[in-house]
Amino acid sequence: MIVLKEEKFDRLISPMKKNDNGKFSEISWSQAVSEIKDKLGSVISSFGAESIAVHIGSDVDSQTSEFYKRFCESLGTPNFSSYKSYSGYASELARKLVYGQSRPVLDFENSDTVVLWGASPDSFKLDSSALEGKKLVVVDPFKNSFAKESDLYVQIRPGSDGALALGILNSIIQSGDYDREFVDIFTKGFEDFREYVSAFSPERVEMITWVPSEDVVKLAEIYRSSSRVCTLTGKSLELQTNGIQTLRAIASLETILGNLDVDGGVKFVAKPELKSLSLGKDNSLKPIGCERFPVFCGFSGEAQSNLFASSILSGEPNSIKAMMVLGNDALSSWPNSSRTYQALQELDFLVAFDSSVTLTSSFADIVLPLSLPEERDELVEVLSGDKSKLLFSPKLSSDGPSLNELEFLLKLAKEMGLSSDFPWSSGIEALDYRLSALDLDCNKLSAMPNGYCYGSWSEKSYISKGFDTPSGKVEFKSDILSSHGYDSIPAYMEVEESMLTNPPNSVHIFTTTFGNSELEEPITEDGLPVVFAHSAVFKKYHFHDRELVDISTDRGNFKAILHESEDICPNTLYIQNCPSYMALLSSDTSLDPISGYPGAKSLLVDISETVR
């Protein structure tokens, strides 16, 4: 059984090795490199390179991640994965499928309406001043602080966002107030799309989403009457078992209003093209997840790490025997922590980069200290307004580990006989190689205080260039998806753990992207999480305020303090943004069929009174 508990550890500065008694002791960097080289070599000899996996978390900068991907290619393993398996990439993939741009710039400054759809501006580093003077709409099951100040708050049933988006689209199409010229010239599959969404009347949408039909009409009117709308979607939409189709529906909403590549809408800003790190090796081995999630793996070029635990335990499709995990707490981010817990114990060898010895890294044979951003040289890409900038962020502090993640990799690659693929003697040299495509190096870039501006934005560039999709048009209907057996149109389907089909003794728990600042009492003095319950839940189960309860699924359980709140969707529970608890409850088999993302933002649970 996993017990989730916040513990404080001193920050790691030097490598640590687990002894025979299970305790960690400090070792030198040279010993760490030598032992990791020997163990990885032994695993490759016994089981093949594909038995090694590398996973990179969001605490590691993007350039370091790319070099570790090259390391995997050099070794011959296809099993490189990153945070893209569970955070951020689903929305990129949905947009890419609809209009070919995975990371467009939302031009809040020139918009007249902002829709926060399951999203917190803080999560996207959006200054709240950017919302001043604009019409504000919030779509969220939790009535957060922005919702309380909005022009329209739409309280939606968790996991039903796709139906709301299709209802808005139906209302707009029925009224005829969409950009007909754009749709006629620049889109594909509109007639089939129109026929499908016609079934989503305001009344049907109300039945599915619990949003009053008049609010569906109001929201459609706001979209229809605004000259420029920016819709910010959060991770709570990604982490649903219908996430990709929901996000495709919202991307279609951006499209139909003519909000693509214009001021105040979704801008297509060119991004710096650094020198590729691909070695171009023809590897017939396929990454874990490619058969079940071919679109995700094909577009991301990565394995789907949500299947790693299952692969380790079952040996199918190929068994992972050794892993390197950098800047990621797998037990807090991979679904079904109990299975992850078992899988980590089964590994022959585990290396973890972490800032301290945590529950996940406690399973490691060797723990290497994770550097902070100020302790490494980084290339930073900034997308804002009409420009894409590349900046050099030099190492500012030497208080951390003597080697950062990239410097360690260069030493390891040399020791493993991969010098021809990693010829650089320092991290700076490796970054200079990436910058050479722009006729730059770190020294030149550091002399540019405002960064290197790549290209310039011009309105509606698609008129001359088309869209980066197979058809060259916006695709309401995707042949890529249909060729893999998925719905070509962003069809609505219920989340697998649905409130509409829930067992009589189950209740729905959800979380959004809003964090602790939204709650007055996020954690009790006992260190237990606070879970907010709608009054209907208190009435149904005869609970009392501040009662200790047990919240469980067949995957795991935890204890929490129950508080009553009318700010959440009726008949639901709400927990603050606590990924470790939702990972404990969530399934690693019920996944979005396209992205492989778990339904970790809304789940059916059992709730019962427990003893203190």
Coordinates of C-alpha atoms in Angstrom, one line a residue:
M1 CA 0.0 0.0 0.0
I2 CA 1.3 3.5 -0.9
V3 CA 1.1 6.1 1.8
L4 CA 1.3 9.6 0.4
K5 CA 2.9 12.0 2.8
E6 CA 4.8 15.3 2.3
E7 CA 8.3 15.0 3.6
K8 CA 11.1 17.5 3.6
F9 CA 14.6 16.4 2.6
D10 CA 17.9 18.3 2.3
R11 CA 18.7 19.2 -1.2
L12 CA 21.0 16.8 -3.0
I13 CA 24.3 18.2 -4.3
S14 CA 26.3 15.0 -4.9
P15 CA 25.4 11.6 -6.4
M16 CA 24.0 9.0 -4.0
K17 CA 24.2 5.2 -4.2
K18 CA 21.9 2.7 -2.5
N19 CA 23.8 0.3 -0.3
D20 CA 23.0 -3.4 0.4
N21 CA 21.1 -2.2 3.5
G22 CA 18.8 0.0 1.5
K23 CA 20.4 3.3 2.7
F24 CA 22.0 5.9 0.4
S25 CA 25.5 7.1 0.7
E26 CA 27.5 9.7 -1.2
I27 CA 29.7 8.7 -4.2
S28 CA 31.8 10.6 -6.7
W29 CA 30.6 11.7 -10.1
S30 CA 33.2 9.5 -11.8
Q31 CA 32.0 6.4 -9.8
A32 CA 28.4 7.2 -10.7
V33 CA 29.2 7.5 -14.4
S34 CA 31.3 4.3 -14.3
E35 CA 28.6 2.2 -12.5
I36 CA 25.8 3.5 -14.7
K37 CA 27.8 2.7 -17.8
D38 CA 28.5 -0.8 -16.6
K39 CA 24.9 -1.6 -15.6
L40 CA 23.3 -0.2 -18.8
G41 CA 25.9 -2.1 -20.8
S42 CA 25.0 -5.3 -19.0
V43 CA 21.3 -4.8 -19.5
I44 CA 21.8 -4.2 -23.2
S45 CA 23.9 -7.3 -23.5
S46 CA 21.3 -9.5 -21.8
F47 CA 18.0 -8.0 -23.0
G48 CA 18.8 -5.7 -25.9
A49 CA 18.8 -1.9 -26.1
E50 CA 15.0 -1.7 -26.2
S51 CA 14.9 -2.8 -22.6
I52 CA 16.2 0.6 -21.5
A53 CA 13.8 3.6 -21.2
V54 CA 14.5 7.2 -20.5
H55 CA 11.8 9.5 -19.1
I56 CA 12.2 13.3 -18.8
G57 CA 9.9 15.4 -16.6
S58 CA 9.0 19.1 -16.9
D59 CA 11.7 20.1 -14.5
V60 CA 14.3 19.5 -17.1
D61 CA 14.9 22.1 -19.8
S62 CA 13.8 21.3 -23.4
Q63 CA 17.3 21.3 -24.9
T64 CA 18.6 18.7 -22.4
S65 CA 15.5 16.6 -23.2
E66 CA 16.4 16.6 -26.9
F67 CA 20.0 15.5 -26.1
Y68 CA 18.7 12.5 -24.1
K69 CA 16.4 11.6 -26.9
R70 CA 19.5 11.5 -29.2
F71 CA 21.1 9.3 -26.5
C72 CA 18.3 6.8 -26.8
E73 CA 18.6 6.8 -30.6
S74 CA 22.4 6.3 -30.3
L75 CA 21.8 3.3 -27.9
G76 CA 19.2 1.8 -30.1
T77 CA 16.2 2.1 -27.8
P78 CA 12.9 3.6 -29.1
N79 CA 11.7 4.1 -25.5
F80 CA 12.2 7.7 -24.9
S81 CA 9.3 9.6 -23.2
S82 CA 8.6 12.9 -21.6
Y83 CA 6.0 14.9 -19.7
K84 CA 4.2 15.0 -23.1
S85 CA 2.7 11.6 -22.1
Y86 CA 0.4 13.4 -19.5
S87 CA 0.8 17.1 -19.6
G88 CA 0.5 19.9 -22.2
Y89 CA 0.9 17.9 -25.4
A90 CA -2.8 16.8 -25.9
S91 CA -3.8 20.3 -26.6
E92 CA -0.9 20.7 -29.0
L93 CA -1.9 17.5 -30.8
A94 CA -5.5 18.5 -31.1
R95 CA -4.7 21.9 -32.7
K96 CA -2.1 20.2 -35.0
L97 CA -4.8 17.9 -36.2
V98 CA -7.3 20.7 -36.9
Y99 CA -5.2 23.5 -38.3
G100 CA -1.6 22.4 -38.3
Q101 CA -0.2 24.6 -35.5
S102 CA 0.7 22.9 -32.3
R103 CA 1.7 26.0 -30.3
P104 CA 0.0 29.1 -31.6
V105 CA 0.2 32.4 -29.7
L106 CA -3.1 33.6 -28.1
D107 CA -3.2 37.3 -28.7
F108 CA -5.0 38.4 -25.4
E109 CA -3.8 42.0 -25.8
N110 CA -5.8 42.6 -28.9
S111 CA -8.8 40.4 -28.1
D112 CA -12.2 41.7 -26.8
T113 CA -13.3 38.5 -25.1
V114 CA -11.3 36.0 -23.1
V115 CA -12.7 32.5 -22.3
L116 CA -11.0 30.6 -19.5
W117 CA -12.1 27.1 -20.2
G118 CA -10.9 24.9 -17.4
A119 CA -7.8 27.1 -17.2
S120 CA -6.1 29.4 -14.7
P121 CA -4.2 32.4 -16.1
D122 CA -1.6 31.8 -13.4
S123 CA -0.8 28.4 -14.9
F124 CA 0.0 30.0 -18.3
K125 CA 1.9 32.9 -16.7
L126 CA -0.7 35.3 -18.0
D127 CA -0.8 38.6 -16.1
S128 CA -4.3 39.2 -14.8
S129 CA -4.0 42.8 -16.1
A130 CA -4.3 41.3 -19.6
L131 CA -7.9 40.6 -18.8
E132 CA -8.8 44.2 -17.9
G133 CA -11.4 45.8 -20.1
K134 CA -12.3 42.6 -21.8
K135 CA -15.4 40.4 -21.5
L136 CA -14.6 37.5 -19.4
V137 CA -16.2 34.0 -19.5
V138 CA -15.2 31.2 -17.2
V139 CA -16.2 27.5 -18.0
D140 CA -15.3 25.4 -15.0
P141 CA -16.9 23.0 -12.5
F142 CA -15.3 25.0 -9.8
K143 CA -16.5 28.6 -9.2
N144 CA -13.0 30.1 -8.7
S145 CA -12.1 33.7 -8.1
F146 CA -12.1 34.6 -11.8
A147 CA -15.6 33.0 -12.2
K148 CA -16.9 35.2 -9.4
E149 CA -15.8 38.3 -11.3
S150 CA -16.7 37.1 -14.8
D151 CA -19.4 38.4 -17.2
L152 CA -20.6 34.8 -17.6
Y153 CA -19.8 31.8 -15.4
V154 CA -20.7 28.4 -16.9
Q155 CA -20.6 25.6 -14.3
I156 CA -20.2 22.4 -16.3
R157 CA -20.3 18.8 -15.3
P158 CA -16.7 17.5 -15.2
G159 CA -15.7 15.7 -18.4
S160 CA -18.6 16.9 -20.6
D161 CA -16.8 19.9 -22.2
G162 CA -16.9 18.5 -25.7
A163 CA -20.7 18.5 -25.7
L164 CA -20.7 22.1 -24.7
A165 CA -18.3 23.1 -27.5
L166 CA -20.4 21.2 -30.1
G167 CA -23.6 22.9 -28.8
I168 CA -22.0 26.3 -29.2
L169 CA -20.8 25.3 -32.7
N170 CA -24.3 24.1 -33.6
S171 CA -25.9 27.4 -32.4
I172 CA -23.4 29.5 -34.4
I173 CA -23.8 27.4 -37.6
Q174 CA -27.6 27.5 -37.3
S175 CA -27.6 31.3 -37.0
G176 CA -25.3 31.6 -40.0
D177 CA -23.0 34.0 -38.1
Y178 CA -19.8 32.2 -38.9
D179 CA -17.1 33.2 -41.4
R180 CA -18.6 31.6 -44.4
E181 CA -15.9 32.7 -46.9
F182 CA -13.2 31.2 -44.7
V183 CA -15.1 28.0 -44.3
D184 CA -15.8 27.7 -48.0
I185 CA -12.3 28.3 -49.1
F186 CA -10.0 27.1 -46.3
T187 CA -11.7 24.1 -44.6
K188 CA -12.3 20.4 -45.3
G189 CA -15.3 18.3 -44.2
F190 CA -17.6 21.1 -43.1
E191 CA -20.8 19.6 -44.4
D192 CA -20.3 16.3 -42.5
F193 CA -19.3 18.4 -39.4
R194 CA -22.4 20.6 -39.7
E195 CA -24.6 17.5 -39.9
Y196 CA -23.0 16.0 -36.8
V197 CA -23.2 19.0 -34.6
S198 CA -26.8 19.7 -35.5
A199 CA -27.8 17.0 -33.0
F200 CA -26.4 19.2 -30.1
S201 CA -29.3 21.4 -29.4
P202 CA -29.2 23.6 -26.2
E203 CA -31.7 21.2 -24.6
R204 CA -29.6 18.1 -25.4
V205 CA -26.4 19.9 -24.2
E206 CA -28.1 20.8 -20.9
M207 CA -28.9 17.1 -20.4
I208 CA -25.3 16.1 -21.0
T209 CA -23.4 19.0 -19.3
W210 CA -25.9 20.2 -16.7
V211 CA -25.4 23.7 -18.1
P212 CA -28.8 25.4 -18.4
S213 CA -29.8 25.7 -22.0
E214 CA -30.1 29.5 -21.7
D215 CA -26.4 29.6 -20.7
V216 CA -25.5 27.5 -23.7
V217 CA -27.3 30.1 -25.9
K218 CA -25.7 33.0 -24.0
L219 CA -22.2 31.6 -24.5
A220 CA -22.8 31.0 -28.2
E221 CA -24.0 34.6 -28.5
I222 CA -20.8 35.9 -26.8
Y223 CA -18.7 33.9 -29.2
R224 CA -20.8 35.0 -32.2
S225 CA -20.9 38.7 -31.3
S226 CA -17.3 39.2 -30.3
S227 CA -15.0 40.4 -32.9
R228 CA -12.0 38.6 -31.5
V229 CA -12.0 35.8 -28.9
C230 CA -9.2 34.1 -27.1
T231 CA -10.0 30.7 -25.5
L232 CA -7.5 29.5 -23.0
T233 CA -7.9 25.7 -22.3
G234 CA -6.3 24.0 -19.3
K235 CA -4.9 20.6 -18.5
S236 CA -8.2 19.7 -16.9
L237 CA -9.5 19.2 -20.5
E238 CA -6.5 17.1 -21.5
L239 CA -6.7 14.7 -18.6
Q240 CA -10.0 13.2 -19.6
T241 CA -10.6 10.0 -21.6
N242 CA -12.3 12.1 -24.3
G243 CA -9.7 14.9 -24.2
I244 CA -8.4 15.0 -27.8
Q245 CA -11.9 15.1 -29.3
T246 CA -13.0 17.8 -26.8
L247 CA -9.9 19.9 -27.7
R248 CA -10.5 19.4 -31.4
A249 CA -14.1 20.7 -30.9
I250 CA -12.8 23.8 -29.2
A251 CA -10.1 24.3 -31.9
S252 CA -12.9 24.0 -34.5
L253 CA -14.7 26.8 -32.6
E254 CA -11.7 29.0 -32.9
T255 CA -11.7 28.2 -36.6
I256 CA -15.3 28.7 -37.6
L257 CA -15.3 32.3 -36.3
G258 CA -12.3 33.3 -38.5
N259 CA -10.1 33.7 -35.5
L260 CA -7.0 32.1 -37.0
D261 CA -3.8 34.1 -37.7
V262 CA -5.4 37.5 -36.9
D263 CA -5.0 40.2 -34.3
G264 CA -6.8 39.3 -31.1
G265 CA -7.1 35.6 -32.0
V266 CA -4.8 32.6 -32.6
K267 CA -1.6 33.8 -34.2
F268 CA 0.8 31.5 -36.2
V269 CA 4.2 32.9 -35.1
A270 CA 7.2 31.3 -36.7
K271 CA 9.6 29.5 -34.3
P272 CA 13.4 29.1 -34.4
E273 CA 14.5 26.0 -36.2
L274 CA 17.6 24.7 -34.4
K275 CA 19.9 22.1 -35.9
S276 CA 18.3 18.7 -35.6
L277 CA 19.7 16.2 -33.1
S278 CA 18.2 13.2 -34.9
L279 CA 20.8 10.7 -36.0
G280 CA 18.6 9.4 -38.8
K281 CA 19.1 5.8 -37.7
D282 CA 16.7 3.3 -39.2
N283 CA 15.4 1.6 -36.1
S284 CA 12.8 -1.1 -36.8
L285 CA 11.9 -1.3 -33.0
K286 CA 8.7 0.6 -32.1
P287 CA 8.3 2.6 -29.0
I288 CA 6.0 1.3 -26.2
G289 CA 2.5 2.6 -27.0
C290 CA 2.8 2.9 -30.8
E291 CA 0.4 0.1 -31.5
R292 CA -2.3 1.4 -29.2
F293 CA -1.7 5.1 -29.6
P294 CA -0.2 5.5 -33.2
V295 CA -1.2 9.1 -33.6
F296 CA 0.3 10.3 -30.3
C297 CA 3.5 8.3 -30.8
G298 CA 3.7 9.3 -34.5
F299 CA 3.3 13.0 -33.9
S300 CA 5.3 13.3 -30.7
G301 CA 8.1 10.9 -31.8
E302 CA 8.0 9.4 -28.3
A303 CA 6.8 6.4 -26.3
Q304 CA 3.7 6.7 -24.2
S305 CA 5.0 6.4 -20.6
N306 CA 1.6 5.7 -19.1
L307 CA 2.1 2.1 -20.4
F308 CA 5.6 1.7 -18.9
A309 CA 4.5 0.2 -15.6
S310 CA 2.4 -2.4 -17.4
S311 CA 5.3 -3.2 -19.8
I312 CA 7.7 -3.6 -16.8
L313 CA 5.3 -6.0 -15.1
S314 CA 4.0 -8.0 -18.0
G315 CA 7.0 -7.9 -20.4
E316 CA 4.7 -6.9 -23.2
P317 CA 5.2 -5.6 -25.9
N318 CA 8.9 -5.6 -24.7
S319 CA 10.0 -5.6 -21.1
I320 CA 11.8 -2.6 -19.6
K321 CA 14.6 -3.7 -17.4
A322 CA 16.4 -0.3 -16.7
M323 CA 15.3 3.3 -16.6
M324 CA 16.7 6.7 -16.3
V325 CA 14.1 9.2 -14.9
L326 CA 15.0 12.9 -14.9
G327 CA 13.1 15.6 -13.0
N328 CA 9.9 13.5 -12.6
D329 CA 8.0 12.0 -9.7
A330 CA 6.5 9.0 -11.5
L331 CA 4.3 8.1 -8.5
S332 CA 2.6 11.5 -8.8
S333 CA 2.3 11.8 -12.6
W334 CA 1.8 8.3 -14.0
P335 CA -1.7 6.8 -13.5
N336 CA -2.4 4.0 -11.0
S337 CA 0.4 4.7 -8.5
S338 CA -0.1 1.2 -7.1
R339 CA 1.0 -0.4 -10.3
T340 CA 3.8 2.1 -10.7
Y341 CA 4.9 1.3 -7.2
Q342 CA 5.1 -2.4 -8.1
A343 CA 6.9 -1.7 -11.4
L344 CA 9.6 0.4 -9.9
Q345 CA 10.5 -2.5 -7.5
E346 CA 10.7 -4.9 -10.5
L347 CA 13.3 -2.9 -12.4
D348 CA 16.8 -4.3 -12.6
F349 CA 18.3 -0.8 -12.5
L350 CA 17.0 2.7 -11.9
V351 CA 18.7 6.0 -12.1
A352 CA 16.8 9.1 -10.9
F353 CA 17.7 12.8 -11.2
D354 CA 16.0 14.5 -8.3
S355 CA 16.5 17.5 -6.0
S356 CA 16.0 15.2 -3.0
V357 CA 15.4 11.6 -2.2
T358 CA 11.6 11.3 -2.7
L359 CA 9.2 8.3 -2.7
T360 CA 9.9 7.7 -6.4
S361 CA 13.7 8.2 -6.3
S362 CA 13.9 6.0 -3.1
F363 CA 13.6 3.0 -5.5
A364 CA 16.6 4.1 -7.5
D365 CA 20.0 2.4 -7.3
I366 CA 21.7 5.7 -8.0
V367 CA 20.2 9.2 -7.4
L368 CA 21.8 12.1 -9.2
P369 CA 21.2 15.7 -8.1
L370 CA 18.9 17.7 -10.3
S371 CA 20.2 21.2 -11.2
L372 CA 18.1 24.3 -11.0
P373 CA 17.6 26.6 -14.0
E374 CA 20.1 29.1 -12.7
E375 CA 22.7 26.3 -12.4
R376 CA 22.8 25.4 -16.1
D377 CA 23.2 27.2 -19.4
E378 CA 19.8 27.2 -21.2
L379 CA 18.3 28.3 -24.5
V380 CA 14.9 29.8 -23.8
E381 CA 12.2 30.3 -26.4
V382 CA 9.7 33.0 -25.8
L383 CA 6.5 33.2 -27.8
S384 CA 4.5 36.5 -27.4
G385 CA 2.7 39.0 -29.5
D386 CA 4.0 39.0 -33.1
K387 CA 7.4 37.6 -32.3
S388 CA 9.3 34.4 -31.4
K389 CA 12.5 35.1 -29.5
L390 CA 15.4 32.9 -28.6
L391 CA 17.4 33.9 -25.6
F392 CA 20.5 32.5 -23.9
S393 CA 20.2 32.1 -20.1
P394 CA 23.7 31.6 -18.7
K395 CA 24.6 29.7 -15.6
L396 CA 24.3 32.1 -12.7
S397 CA 25.1 30.0 -9.7
S398 CA 27.7 27.4 -8.8
D399 CA 26.0 26.4 -5.5
G400 CA 24.4 23.3 -7.1
P401 CA 25.8 20.1 -8.3
S402 CA 29.2 20.2 -10.1
L403 CA 27.6 18.6 -13.2
N404 CA 24.2 19.3 -14.6
E405 CA 22.1 16.8 -16.6
L406 CA 23.6 17.6 -20.0
E407 CA 27.2 17.6 -18.8
F408 CA 26.6 14.3 -17.1
L409 CA 25.2 12.9 -20.3
L410 CA 28.2 13.9 -22.4
K411 CA 30.5 12.1 -19.9
L412 CA 28.3 9.0 -19.9
A413 CA 28.0 8.9 -23.7
K414 CA 31.8 9.0 -24.0
E415 CA 32.2 6.2 -21.4
M416 CA 29.7 4.1 -23.3
G417 CA 31.6 4.5 -26.6
L418 CA 29.2 6.9 -28.2
S419 CA 31.7 9.8 -28.7
S420 CA 31.0 10.0 -32.4
D421 CA 27.4 10.8 -31.7
F422 CA 28.3 13.1 -28.7
P423 CA 31.5 14.8 -29.8
W424 CA 31.1 17.9 -27.6
S425 CA 33.4 18.5 -24.6
S426 CA 31.0 20.8 -22.8
G427 CA 27.3 21.7 -22.6
I428 CA 28.1 25.1 -24.2
E429 CA 29.6 23.3 -27.2
A430 CA 26.5 21.1 -27.5
L431 CA 24.2 24.1 -27.5
D432 CA 26.4 25.9 -30.0
Y433 CA 25.8 22.9 -32.3
R434 CA 22.0 23.5 -32.0
L435 CA 22.5 27.2 -32.7
S436 CA 24.7 26.7 -35.8
A437 CA 21.5 26.4 -37.9
L438 CA 20.9 30.1 -37.2
D439 CA 24.5 31.1 -37.7
L440 CA 24.6 31.7 -33.9
D441 CA 26.5 30.4 -30.9
C442 CA 26.0 31.0 -27.2
N443 CA 28.5 33.8 -27.1
K444 CA 26.7 35.7 -29.9
L445 CA 23.3 35.0 -28.4
S446 CA 24.4 36.2 -25.0
A447 CA 25.4 39.5 -26.5
M448 CA 21.7 40.0 -27.6
P449 CA 20.0 41.3 -24.5
N450 CA 16.6 41.2 -26.2
G451 CA 17.2 37.8 -27.7
Y452 CA 17.3 36.6 -31.3
C453 CA 14.0 37.4 -33.1
Y454 CA 13.0 34.7 -35.5
G455 CA 10.9 35.9 -38.5
S456 CA 8.0 38.2 -38.2
W457 CA 4.3 37.7 -38.1
S458 CA 2.0 38.6 -41.0
E459 CA -1.8 38.3 -40.8
K460 CA -3.4 35.3 -42.5
S461 CA -0.2 33.8 -43.8
Y462 CA -2.3 30.7 -44.7
I463 CA -3.6 32.5 -47.7
S464 CA -0.3 32.0 -49.5
K465 CA 1.1 29.1 -47.5
G466 CA -1.9 27.0 -46.6
F467 CA -2.2 25.1 -43.4
D468 CA 0.3 22.5 -42.2
T469 CA -2.2 19.6 -42.5
P470 CA -2.4 16.8 -45.1
S471 CA -5.0 18.7 -47.1
G472 CA -3.4 22.1 -46.6
K473 CA -6.7 23.2 -45.1
V474 CA -8.4 23.3 -41.7
E475 CA -9.7 19.8 -41.1
F476 CA -13.1 19.5 -39.4
K477 CA -12.7 15.9 -40.6
S478 CA -9.4 14.2 -40.2
D479 CA -8.3 11.4 -42.6
I480 CA -5.3 10.8 -40.2
L481 CA -7.7 9.8 -37.4
S482 CA -10.0 7.8 -39.6
S483 CA -7.1 5.8 -41.1
H484 CA -6.3 4.6 -37.5
G485 CA -10.0 3.8 -36.7
Y486 CA -10.8 6.9 -34.8
D487 CA -13.8 9.2 -35.3
S488 CA -12.7 11.7 -38.1
I489 CA -15.1 14.4 -36.7
P490 CA -14.6 15.6 -33.1
A491 CA -17.4 13.3 -31.9
Y492 CA -18.6 13.5 -28.3
M493 CA -18.3 10.5 -26.1
E494 CA -18.8 10.2 -22.3
V495 CA -15.7 9.9 -20.2
E496 CA -15.2 6.3 -19.2
E497 CA -16.0 7.0 -15.5
S498 CA -19.1 9.0 -16.1
M499 CA -21.5 10.6 -13.6
L500 CA -24.4 9.7 -15.9
T501 CA -23.7 6.0 -15.6
N502 CA -22.2 5.9 -12.1
P503 CA -22.9 3.1 -9.7
P504 CA -25.4 4.1 -6.9
N505 CA -22.7 4.3 -4.2
S506 CA -20.2 6.3 -6.2
V507 CA -19.6 10.0 -6.4
H508 CA -17.5 12.1 -8.8
I509 CA -14.3 13.8 -7.7
F510 CA -12.6 16.3 -9.9
T511 CA -9.7 18.8 -9.9
T512 CA -8.9 21.8 -12.1
T513 CA -5.8 23.7 -12.9
F514 CA -6.3 26.1 -10.1
G515 CA -3.9 25.6 -7.2
N516 CA -3.7 26.4 -3.5
S517 CA -4.2 30.1 -3.9
E518 CA -7.8 29.4 -4.7
L519 CA -8.6 27.8 -1.4
E520 CA -8.6 29.2 2.1
E521 CA -7.6 25.9 3.7
P522 CA -5.8 23.7 1.2
I523 CA -4.3 21.4 3.8
T524 CA -5.2 20.7 7.4
E525 CA -2.9 20.8 10.3
D526 CA -2.6 17.0 10.2
G527 CA -1.2 17.2 6.7
L528 CA -4.3 15.6 5.1
P529 CA -5.8 17.0 1.9
V530 CA -9.0 19.0 2.1
V531 CA -11.7 17.7 -0.2
F532 CA -14.7 19.9 -0.9
A533 CA -18.1 18.3 -1.2
H534 CA -21.3 19.8 -2.6
S535 CA -24.2 20.0 -0.1
A536 CA -26.0 17.2 -2.0
V537 CA -23.2 14.8 -1.1
F538 CA -23.4 15.8 2.6
K539 CA -27.1 15.1 2.5
K540 CA -26.8 11.8 0.6
Y541 CA -24.2 10.3 2.9
H542 CA -25.1 12.1 6.1
F543 CA -21.7 13.6 6.5
H544 CA -20.7 16.4 8.8
D545 CA -18.4 19.4 8.0
R546 CA -14.7 18.6 8.7
E547 CA -15.4 14.9 8.9
L548 CA -12.5 12.5 8.1
V549 CA -13.4 10.3 5.1
D550 CA -11.8 7.6 3.0
I551 CA -11.8 8.2 -0.8
S552 CA -11.1 5.2 -2.9
T553 CA -11.2 3.5 -6.3
D554 CA -10.2 -0.1 -7.0
R555 CA -6.7 1.4 -7.7
G556 CA -6.0 3.1 -4.4
N557 CA -7.3 5.3 -1.6
F558 CA -6.5 8.1 0.7
K559 CA -7.9 9.9 3.7
A560 CA -9.1 13.5 3.5
I561 CA -11.0 16.2 5.5
L562 CA -14.4 17.0 4.0
H563 CA -15.6 20.5 3.8
E564 CA -18.9 21.7 2.4
S565 CA -19.0 24.1 -0.6
E566 CA -21.6 25.5 -2.9
D567 CA -18.9 26.6 -5.3
I568 CA -18.6 23.3 -7.0
C569 CA -20.7 21.4 -9.5
P570 CA -23.7 19.6 -7.7
N571 CA -23.2 16.1 -6.5
T572 CA -19.4 16.2 -6.8
L573 CA -16.3 16.4 -4.8
Y574 CA -13.5 18.8 -5.5
I575 CA -9.8 18.5 -4.5
Q576 CA -7.2 21.1 -5.1
N577 CA -4.7 20.6 -7.9
C578 CA -3.0 17.5 -6.1
P579 CA -1.6 15.3 -8.9
S580 CA -0.3 12.7 -6.4
Y581 CA -3.7 11.9 -5.0
M582 CA -5.4 11.8 -8.4
A583 CA -2.6 9.6 -9.8
L584 CA -3.3 7.2 -6.9
L585 CA -6.9 6.9 -7.9
S586 CA -6.7 7.0 -11.6
S587 CA -6.6 4.1 -14.1
D588 CA -3.7 3.2 -16.4
T589 CA -6.0 1.1 -18.7
S590 CA -8.9 3.6 -19.2
L591 CA -7.0 6.2 -21.3
D592 CA -7.9 8.6 -24.0
P593 CA -7.9 6.4 -27.2
I594 CA -5.9 9.0 -29.2
S595 CA -3.4 10.6 -26.7
G596 CA -3.2 7.9 -24.1
Y597 CA -3.8 10.5 -21.4
P598 CA -5.5 9.2 -18.2
G599 CA -8.8 10.6 -16.9
A600 CA -7.0 12.0 -13.9
K601 CA -9.0 15.2 -13.6
S602 CA -12.4 13.6 -13.0
L603 CA -13.0 10.1 -11.6
L604 CA -15.7 8.1 -10.0
V605 CA -14.8 7.2 -6.4
D606 CA -16.3 5.6 -3.3
I607 CA -16.5 7.8 -0.2
S608 CA -17.0 6.6 3.3
E609 CA -16.6 7.7 6.9
T610 CA -13.4 6.6 8.6
V611 CA -11.8 6.8 12.0
R612 CA -9.3 9.4 13.0

